[in-house]
């Protein structure tokens, strides 16, 4: 079997922030586990927010032409996705949200154009999600996980695992918790095994 392809998406505006550090560990783990990993740093892309013009109603193709199309193709070609975002106002970062919203074009294709039934959606592709917030409340990740659930549904992906860390705020805070970094590395490694199993079955 070919090495599984995984796309890793950095959703924080900080290049060396807490989520980026954790995701880099997961990428390392996934590569050591035998995956081919491509990385997308959202802050480096030129991507407009969805303008809600519904140009996608004709063929399911977003009319705004920018870096979205390449990112979309990379995401849809991968057998697994590792996505990391900080919690911003109880949801994902703006960079991550812009990407999610642009996938509305695929939602339109699936449900309006192809008239896919909700329960016809296949989700053999798998996702690992990493999120970090500064506070420690019980509901810190409720909003983000709900957004993620519906985003994953659109891209035919099921959530394999989420690594959620509270109480990390400043750049470098995560380095004080080597156990979080080890957990991210292990998750990246195990993720490859989970993808391989899914592909065989
Ligand atoms: C615009 C903005 C909004 C934020 N909103 C929240 C929030 O709702 N809850 C929270 O616990 N932390 C919030 N934070 C703190 C970040 O989640 C925290 O600093 C995190 O460690 C950043 O991750 P990063 O280093 O990967 O960017 C916010 C930070 C910013 C800049």
PDB file of C-alpha atoms in Angstrom, residues 21-161:
ATOM      1  CA  UNK A  21       4.095  23.766  17.955  1.00  0.00           C
ATOM      2  CA  UNK A  22       1.691  20.930  18.706  1.00  0.00           C
ATOM      3  CA  UNK A  23       0.851  20.393  15.061  1.00  0.00           C
ATOM      4  CA  UNK A  24       4.530  20.277  14.118  1.00  0.00           C
ATOM      5  CA  UNK A  25       4.917  17.458  16.650  1.00  0.00           C
ATOM      6  CA  UNK A  26       1.952  15.611  15.157  1.00  0.00           C
ATOM      7  CA  UNK A  27       3.445  16.075  11.681  1.00  0.00           C
ATOM      8  CA  UNK A  28       6.733  14.641  12.931  1.00  0.00           C
ATOM      9  CA  UNK A  29       4.882  11.656  14.388  1.00  0.00           C
ATOM     10  CA  UNK A  30       2.906  11.111  11.192  1.00  0.00           C
ATOM     11  CA  UNK A  31       6.048  11.239   9.044  1.00  0.00           C
ATOM     12  CA  UNK A  32       7.784   8.790  11.382  1.00  0.00           C
ATOM     13  CA  UNK A  33       4.705   6.597  11.062  1.00  0.00           C
ATOM     14  CA  UNK A  34       5.170   6.499   7.299  1.00  0.00           C
ATOM     15  CA  UNK A  35       2.766   9.151   6.028  1.00  0.00           C
ATOM     16  CA  UNK A  36       3.403  11.647   3.279  1.00  0.00           C
ATOM     17  CA  UNK A  37       2.520  14.954   4.903  1.00  0.00           C
ATOM     18  CA  UNK A  38       1.884  18.241   3.110  1.00  0.00           C
ATOM     19  CA  UNK A  39       1.550  21.398   5.166  1.00  0.00           C
ATOM     20  CA  UNK A  40      -0.613  24.469   4.653  1.00  0.00           C
ATOM     21  CA  UNK A  41      -0.039  27.588   6.713  1.00  0.00           C
ATOM     22  CA  UNK A  42      -3.285  29.473   6.343  1.00  0.00           C
ATOM     23  CA  UNK A  43      -1.807  32.841   7.244  1.00  0.00           C
ATOM     24  CA  UNK A  44       0.436  32.604   4.159  1.00  0.00           C
ATOM     25  CA  UNK A  45      -2.469  32.117   1.767  1.00  0.00           C
ATOM     26  CA  UNK A  46      -4.408  34.770  -0.049  1.00  0.00           C
ATOM     27  CA  UNK A  47      -7.966  33.705   0.641  1.00  0.00           C
ATOM     28  CA  UNK A  48     -11.007  35.944   0.622  1.00  0.00           C
ATOM     29  CA  UNK A  49     -13.819  35.247   3.050  1.00  0.00           C
ATOM     30  CA  UNK A  50     -16.957  33.807   1.430  1.00  0.00           C
ATOM     31  CA  UNK A  51     -18.838  36.722  -0.156  1.00  0.00           C
ATOM     32  CA  UNK A  52     -22.126  34.824  -0.248  1.00  0.00           C
ATOM     33  CA  UNK A  53     -22.736  35.554  -3.915  1.00  0.00           C
ATOM     34  CA  UNK A  54     -23.564  31.887  -4.535  1.00  0.00           C
ATOM     35  CA  UNK A  55     -21.669  31.781  -7.812  1.00  0.00           C
ATOM     36  CA  UNK A  56     -21.195  28.154  -6.779  1.00  0.00           C
ATOM     37  CA  UNK A  57     -24.889  27.415  -7.417  1.00  0.00           C
ATOM     38  CA  UNK A  58     -24.245  26.574 -11.087  1.00  0.00           C
ATOM     39  CA  UNK A  59     -21.525  23.964 -10.820  1.00  0.00           C
ATOM     40  CA  UNK A  60     -20.446  23.885  -7.203  1.00  0.00           C
ATOM     41  CA  UNK A  61     -17.334  25.844  -8.039  1.00  0.00           C
ATOM     42  CA  UNK A  62     -16.454  28.927  -6.025  1.00  0.00           C
ATOM     43  CA  UNK A  63     -16.316  31.978  -8.244  1.00  0.00           C
ATOM     44  CA  UNK A  64     -13.652  33.692  -6.156  1.00  0.00           C
ATOM     45  CA  UNK A  65     -10.314  32.637  -7.568  1.00  0.00           C
ATOM     46  CA  UNK A  66      -7.508  32.713  -5.043  1.00  0.00           C
ATOM     47  CA  UNK A  67      -5.521  30.229  -2.988  1.00  0.00           C
ATOM     48  CA  UNK A  68      -8.678  28.396  -1.909  1.00  0.00           C
ATOM     49  CA  UNK A  69      -8.776  26.171  -4.983  1.00  0.00           C
ATOM     50  CA  UNK A  70      -5.296  24.745  -4.391  1.00  0.00           C
ATOM     51  CA  UNK A  71      -5.935  24.273  -0.672  1.00  0.00           C
ATOM     52  CA  UNK A  72      -9.276  22.586  -1.413  1.00  0.00           C
ATOM     53  CA  UNK A  73      -7.712  20.186  -3.891  1.00  0.00           C
ATOM     54  CA  UNK A  74      -4.952  19.284  -1.433  1.00  0.00           C
ATOM     55  CA  UNK A  75      -7.476  18.710   1.348  1.00  0.00           C
ATOM     56  CA  UNK A  76      -9.782  16.589  -0.786  1.00  0.00           C
ATOM     57  CA  UNK A  77      -6.901  14.505  -2.153  1.00  0.00           C
ATOM     58  CA  UNK A  78      -5.659  13.567   1.325  1.00  0.00           C
ATOM     59  CA  UNK A  79      -6.720  10.466   3.239  1.00  0.00           C
ATOM     60  CA  UNK A  80      -6.285  12.318   6.494  1.00  0.00           C
ATOM     61  CA  UNK A  81      -6.224  15.866   7.734  1.00  0.00           C
ATOM     62  CA  UNK A  82      -4.617  17.312  10.833  1.00  0.00           C
ATOM     63  CA  UNK A  83      -6.079  20.707  11.631  1.00  0.00           C
ATOM     64  CA  UNK A  84      -4.921  23.000  14.414  1.00  0.00           C
ATOM     65  CA  UNK A  85      -6.604  26.184  15.551  1.00  0.00           C
ATOM     66  CA  UNK A  86      -6.549  28.351  18.637  1.00  0.00           C
ATOM     67  CA  UNK A  87      -9.861  29.160  20.305  1.00  0.00           C
ATOM     68  CA  UNK A  88     -10.842  32.678  19.301  1.00  0.00           C
ATOM     69  CA  UNK A  89     -14.091  33.849  20.885  1.00  0.00           C
ATOM     70  CA  UNK A  90     -15.147  30.249  21.442  1.00  0.00           C
ATOM     71  CA  UNK A  91     -14.710  29.214  17.858  1.00  0.00           C
ATOM     72  CA  UNK A  92     -11.857  28.695  15.400  1.00  0.00           C
ATOM     73  CA  UNK A  93      -9.460  31.458  14.316  1.00  0.00           C
ATOM     74  CA  UNK A  94     -10.529  33.756  11.488  1.00  0.00           C
ATOM     75  CA  UNK A  95      -8.015  32.112   9.159  1.00  0.00           C
ATOM     76  CA  UNK A  96      -9.539  28.705   9.820  1.00  0.00           C
ATOM     77  CA  UNK A  97     -13.073  30.016   9.557  1.00  0.00           C
ATOM     78  CA  UNK A  98     -12.393  31.575   6.166  1.00  0.00           C
ATOM     79  CA  UNK A  99     -11.255  28.192   4.876  1.00  0.00           C
ATOM     80  CA  UNK A 100     -14.316  26.485   6.337  1.00  0.00           C
ATOM     81  CA  UNK A 101     -16.699  29.046   4.852  1.00  0.00           C
ATOM     82  CA  UNK A 102     -15.208  28.738   1.394  1.00  0.00           C
ATOM     83  CA  UNK A 103     -16.127  25.042   1.485  1.00  0.00           C
ATOM     84  CA  UNK A 104     -19.735  26.206   1.316  1.00  0.00           C
ATOM     85  CA  UNK A 105     -19.189  25.763  -2.437  1.00  0.00           C
ATOM     86  CA  UNK A 106     -18.764  22.032  -1.833  1.00  0.00           C
ATOM     87  CA  UNK A 107     -21.804  21.987   0.464  1.00  0.00           C
ATOM     88  CA  UNK A 108     -23.806  23.533  -2.404  1.00  0.00           C
ATOM     89  CA  UNK A 109     -22.459  20.944  -4.832  1.00  0.00           C
ATOM     90  CA  UNK A 110     -23.276  18.049  -2.534  1.00  0.00           C
ATOM     91  CA  UNK A 111     -26.672  19.009  -1.265  1.00  0.00           C
ATOM     92  CA  UNK A 112     -28.145  21.380  -3.857  1.00  0.00           C
ATOM     93  CA  UNK A 113     -26.609  20.229  -7.142  1.00  0.00           C
ATOM     94  CA  UNK A 114     -25.897  16.514  -6.678  1.00  0.00           C
ATOM     95  CA  UNK A 115     -28.753  16.248  -4.146  1.00  0.00           C
ATOM     96  CA  UNK A 116     -26.752  13.916  -1.948  1.00  0.00           C
ATOM     97  CA  UNK A 117     -28.818  12.555   0.889  1.00  0.00           C
ATOM     98  CA  UNK A 118     -27.414  13.462   4.296  1.00  0.00           C
ATOM     99  CA  UNK A 119     -27.015   9.790   5.212  1.00  0.00           C
ATOM    100  CA  UNK A 120     -25.366   9.000   1.845  1.00  0.00           C
ATOM    101  CA  UNK A 121     -22.302  10.965   2.858  1.00  0.00           C
ATOM    102  CA  UNK A 122     -19.339   8.678   3.233  1.00  0.00           C
ATOM    103  CA  UNK A 123     -16.695   9.593   5.735  1.00  0.00           C
ATOM    104  CA  UNK A 124     -13.820   7.237   5.240  1.00  0.00           C
ATOM    105  CA  UNK A 125     -11.323  10.048   5.494  1.00  0.00           C
ATOM    106  CA  UNK A 126     -10.224  10.895   8.990  1.00  0.00           C
ATOM    107  CA  UNK A 127      -9.272  13.982  10.883  1.00  0.00           C
ATOM    108  CA  UNK A 128      -7.124  14.840  13.868  1.00  0.00           C
ATOM    109  CA  UNK A 129      -8.001  18.149  15.451  1.00  0.00           C
ATOM    110  CA  UNK A 130      -5.845  20.204  17.785  1.00  0.00           C
ATOM    111  CA  UNK A 131      -7.165  23.229  19.680  1.00  0.00           C
ATOM    112  CA  UNK A 132      -5.790  25.420  22.436  1.00  0.00           C
ATOM    113  CA  UNK A 133      -7.427  28.065  24.587  1.00  0.00           C
ATOM    114  CA  UNK A 134      -6.182  30.375  27.300  1.00  0.00           C
ATOM    115  CA  UNK A 135      -8.962  29.826  29.792  1.00  0.00           C
ATOM    116  CA  UNK A 136     -10.068  26.695  31.587  1.00  0.00           C
ATOM    117  CA  UNK A 137     -13.846  26.622  31.378  1.00  0.00           C
ATOM    118  CA  UNK A 138     -15.770  23.434  30.839  1.00  0.00           C
ATOM    119  CA  UNK A 139     -17.416  24.782  27.690  1.00  0.00           C
ATOM    120  CA  UNK A 140     -14.239  26.160  26.136  1.00  0.00           C
ATOM    121  CA  UNK A 141     -14.334  23.803  23.155  1.00  0.00           C
ATOM    122  CA  UNK A 142     -18.101  23.390  22.719  1.00  0.00           C
ATOM    123  CA  UNK A 143     -18.439  25.988  19.947  1.00  0.00           C
ATOM    124  CA  UNK A 144     -15.346  24.953  18.060  1.00  0.00           C
ATOM    125  CA  UNK A 145     -16.309  21.258  18.096  1.00  0.00           C
ATOM    126  CA  UNK A 146     -19.756  22.010  16.741  1.00  0.00           C
ATOM    127  CA  UNK A 147     -18.314  24.046  13.850  1.00  0.00           C
ATOM    128  CA  UNK A 148     -15.835  21.290  13.200  1.00  0.00           C
ATOM    129  CA  UNK A 149     -18.487  18.586  13.106  1.00  0.00           C
ATOM    130  CA  UNK A 150     -20.375  20.295  10.288  1.00  0.00           C
ATOM    131  CA  UNK A 151     -17.213  21.243   8.430  1.00  0.00           C
ATOM    132  CA  UNK A 152     -16.018  17.647   8.531  1.00  0.00           C
ATOM    133  CA  UNK A 153     -19.375  16.488   7.262  1.00  0.00           C
ATOM    134  CA  UNK A 154     -18.989  18.647   4.143  1.00  0.00           C
ATOM    135  CA  UNK A 155     -15.534  17.308   3.361  1.00  0.00           C
ATOM    136  CA  UNK A 156     -16.499  13.681   4.089  1.00  0.00           C
ATOM    137  CA  UNK A 157     -14.297  13.352   7.095  1.00  0.00           C
ATOM    138  CA  UNK A 158     -14.828  11.853  10.493  1.00  0.00           C
ATOM    139  CA  UNK A 159     -13.141  13.079  13.624  1.00  0.00           C
ATOM    140  CA  UNK A 160     -10.651  10.410  14.661  1.00  0.00           C
ATOM    141  CA  UNK A 161      -9.313  12.285  17.670  1.00  0.00           C
TER     142      UNK A 161
END
